[in-house]
XYZ file of C-alpha atoms in Angstrom:
161
model
C -12.826 -118.695 148.780
C -10.574 -120.101 146.053
C -6.921 -119.163 146.171
C -5.367 -118.055 142.876
C -1.930 -119.618 143.244
C -0.864 -118.556 139.739
C -1.489 -114.908 140.655
C 0.365 -115.277 143.950
C 3.287 -116.968 142.172
C 3.495 -114.036 139.754
C 3.557 -111.635 142.722
C 6.295 -113.691 144.359
C 8.393 -113.715 141.197
C 7.867 -109.976 140.680
C 8.841 -109.236 144.287
C 11.933 -111.436 144.084
C 13.022 -109.989 140.750
C 12.610 -106.379 141.849
C 14.455 -107.030 145.107
C 17.241 -108.730 143.160
C 17.495 -105.659 140.880
C 17.935 -103.447 143.964
C 20.310 -105.804 145.786
C 21.816 -108.673 143.755
C 23.471 -110.125 146.872
C 20.117 -111.585 147.959
C 20.910 -114.488 145.625
C 24.002 -116.583 145.016
C 26.474 -115.060 147.476
C 27.586 -117.657 150.041
C 27.267 -116.277 153.555
C 25.001 -113.415 152.492
C 22.120 -114.718 150.368
C 18.719 -116.245 151.081
C 19.053 -118.682 148.151
C 22.045 -120.069 146.269
C 22.161 -121.915 142.968
C 23.589 -125.403 143.480
C 23.413 -126.656 139.901
C 21.542 -125.740 136.704
C 18.326 -127.218 138.154
C 18.084 -126.191 141.819
C 18.600 -123.435 144.333
C 19.144 -124.061 148.031
C 16.696 -121.745 149.838
C 17.378 -121.059 153.513
C 14.412 -121.952 155.680
C 12.640 -119.886 156.992
C 14.595 -116.803 155.782
C 13.873 -117.208 152.066
C 10.123 -117.555 152.617
C 9.979 -114.647 155.054
C 11.843 -112.325 152.676
C 9.864 -113.469 149.648
C 6.660 -112.808 151.568
C 7.860 -109.348 152.563
C 8.882 -108.449 149.009
C 5.542 -109.638 147.573
C 3.290 -108.628 150.505
C 2.249 -112.265 151.037
C 2.340 -114.088 154.408
C 5.248 -116.572 154.628
C 2.884 -119.506 155.141
C 1.070 -118.553 151.921
C 4.457 -118.269 150.169
C 5.306 -121.857 151.136
C 1.826 -123.114 150.262
C 1.973 -121.416 146.864
C 5.412 -122.797 146.017
C 4.324 -126.296 147.038
C 1.041 -126.207 145.120
C 2.672 -124.811 141.971
C 5.511 -127.342 142.027
C 8.132 -124.733 142.907
C 9.291 -126.344 146.133
C 10.895 -129.767 145.861
C 9.238 -132.379 148.035
C 10.641 -135.830 148.572
C 8.892 -139.172 148.910
C 5.692 -138.810 150.902
C 5.470 -135.132 149.873
C 7.849 -134.079 152.646
C 10.571 -131.470 152.887
C 14.161 -132.483 153.477
C 14.098 -133.326 157.200
C 17.707 -132.695 158.315
C 20.107 -129.774 158.297
C 22.412 -129.875 155.292
C 26.193 -129.898 155.616
C 27.518 -127.315 153.164
C 30.774 -125.516 152.478
C 31.887 -122.491 150.527
C 34.159 -123.667 147.734
C 36.740 -120.871 147.793
C 37.154 -120.582 151.576
C 36.221 -124.075 152.776
C 33.937 -122.536 155.428
C 31.586 -125.256 156.676
C 28.007 -124.772 157.899
C 24.919 -126.766 158.790
C 21.846 -125.192 157.159
C 18.142 -125.883 157.344
C 16.965 -125.365 153.804
C 14.639 -126.333 150.994
C 15.243 -126.899 147.306
C 13.588 -124.626 144.755
C 13.666 -125.383 141.019
C 16.093 -123.007 139.331
C 13.530 -122.177 136.648
C 11.383 -120.375 139.237
C 14.111 -118.099 140.615
C 15.864 -117.611 137.268
C 12.550 -116.605 135.666
C 12.080 -113.965 138.384
C 15.536 -112.420 137.961
C 15.269 -112.374 134.163
C 11.673 -111.115 133.848
C 11.613 -108.680 136.761
C 15.198 -108.240 137.912
C 16.922 -107.139 134.735
C 19.310 -110.100 134.592
C 20.345 -110.903 131.002
C 19.992 -114.625 131.696
C 19.865 -117.268 134.419
C 22.301 -116.830 137.285
C 25.438 -118.990 137.329
C 25.995 -121.769 139.833
C 27.228 -120.376 143.168
C 30.315 -121.460 145.091
C 28.247 -123.286 147.711
C 28.649 -127.075 147.748
C 26.978 -129.895 149.639
C 29.179 -132.269 151.655
C 29.533 -135.492 149.673
C 28.746 -137.660 152.712
C 25.037 -136.820 152.421
C 24.741 -137.637 148.737
C 23.004 -140.982 149.269
C 20.327 -139.396 151.488
C 19.807 -136.574 148.989
C 19.596 -139.013 146.075
C 16.813 -140.810 147.977
C 15.067 -137.479 148.618
C 15.223 -136.593 144.902
C 14.176 -140.113 143.808
C 10.944 -138.874 142.191
C 12.433 -135.898 140.360
C 15.590 -134.750 138.570
C 18.503 -135.512 140.926
C 21.069 -132.975 142.024
C 24.007 -132.766 139.618
C 27.384 -134.147 140.672
C 28.862 -130.647 140.726
C 26.757 -129.886 143.847
C 28.847 -132.216 145.959
C 32.378 -132.159 147.212
C 34.634 -131.921 150.217
C 36.279 -128.730 151.400
C 40.003 -128.453 150.804
C 42.076 -129.188 153.879
C 44.142 -126.330 155.208
């Protein structure tokens, strides 16, 4: 049986957009959201939470969610077609709260399309207040070597108290 990934992607976007319309905090709120916009090109999607919720909202098994995003180019894979292998050191810009997160990168166009088409957003979401610790920039640059790199605004160091 052939899998119609385009149809599944539409269902995923519809489910995400409708869930966003009901509860905007599912995106872009540090400490509360399943995915946060890092720069104009990428969201950081918590793994496995984002895929589990997306599957629930679209009535698609989480493994099929991941497979669909990979096969449609909506999950960033590094050299060797692998996911980022280590937890990411992140911090919330306004509070300086630091965390280690296991996550994937999703092109912003995918999530922004969902919130605009199906979630009632007047345009793409703004960049969130979540930042990546600058010390991992070299490793992330290597991961993004075959695609558009993360913008400089993604990186920083939390303010010292």
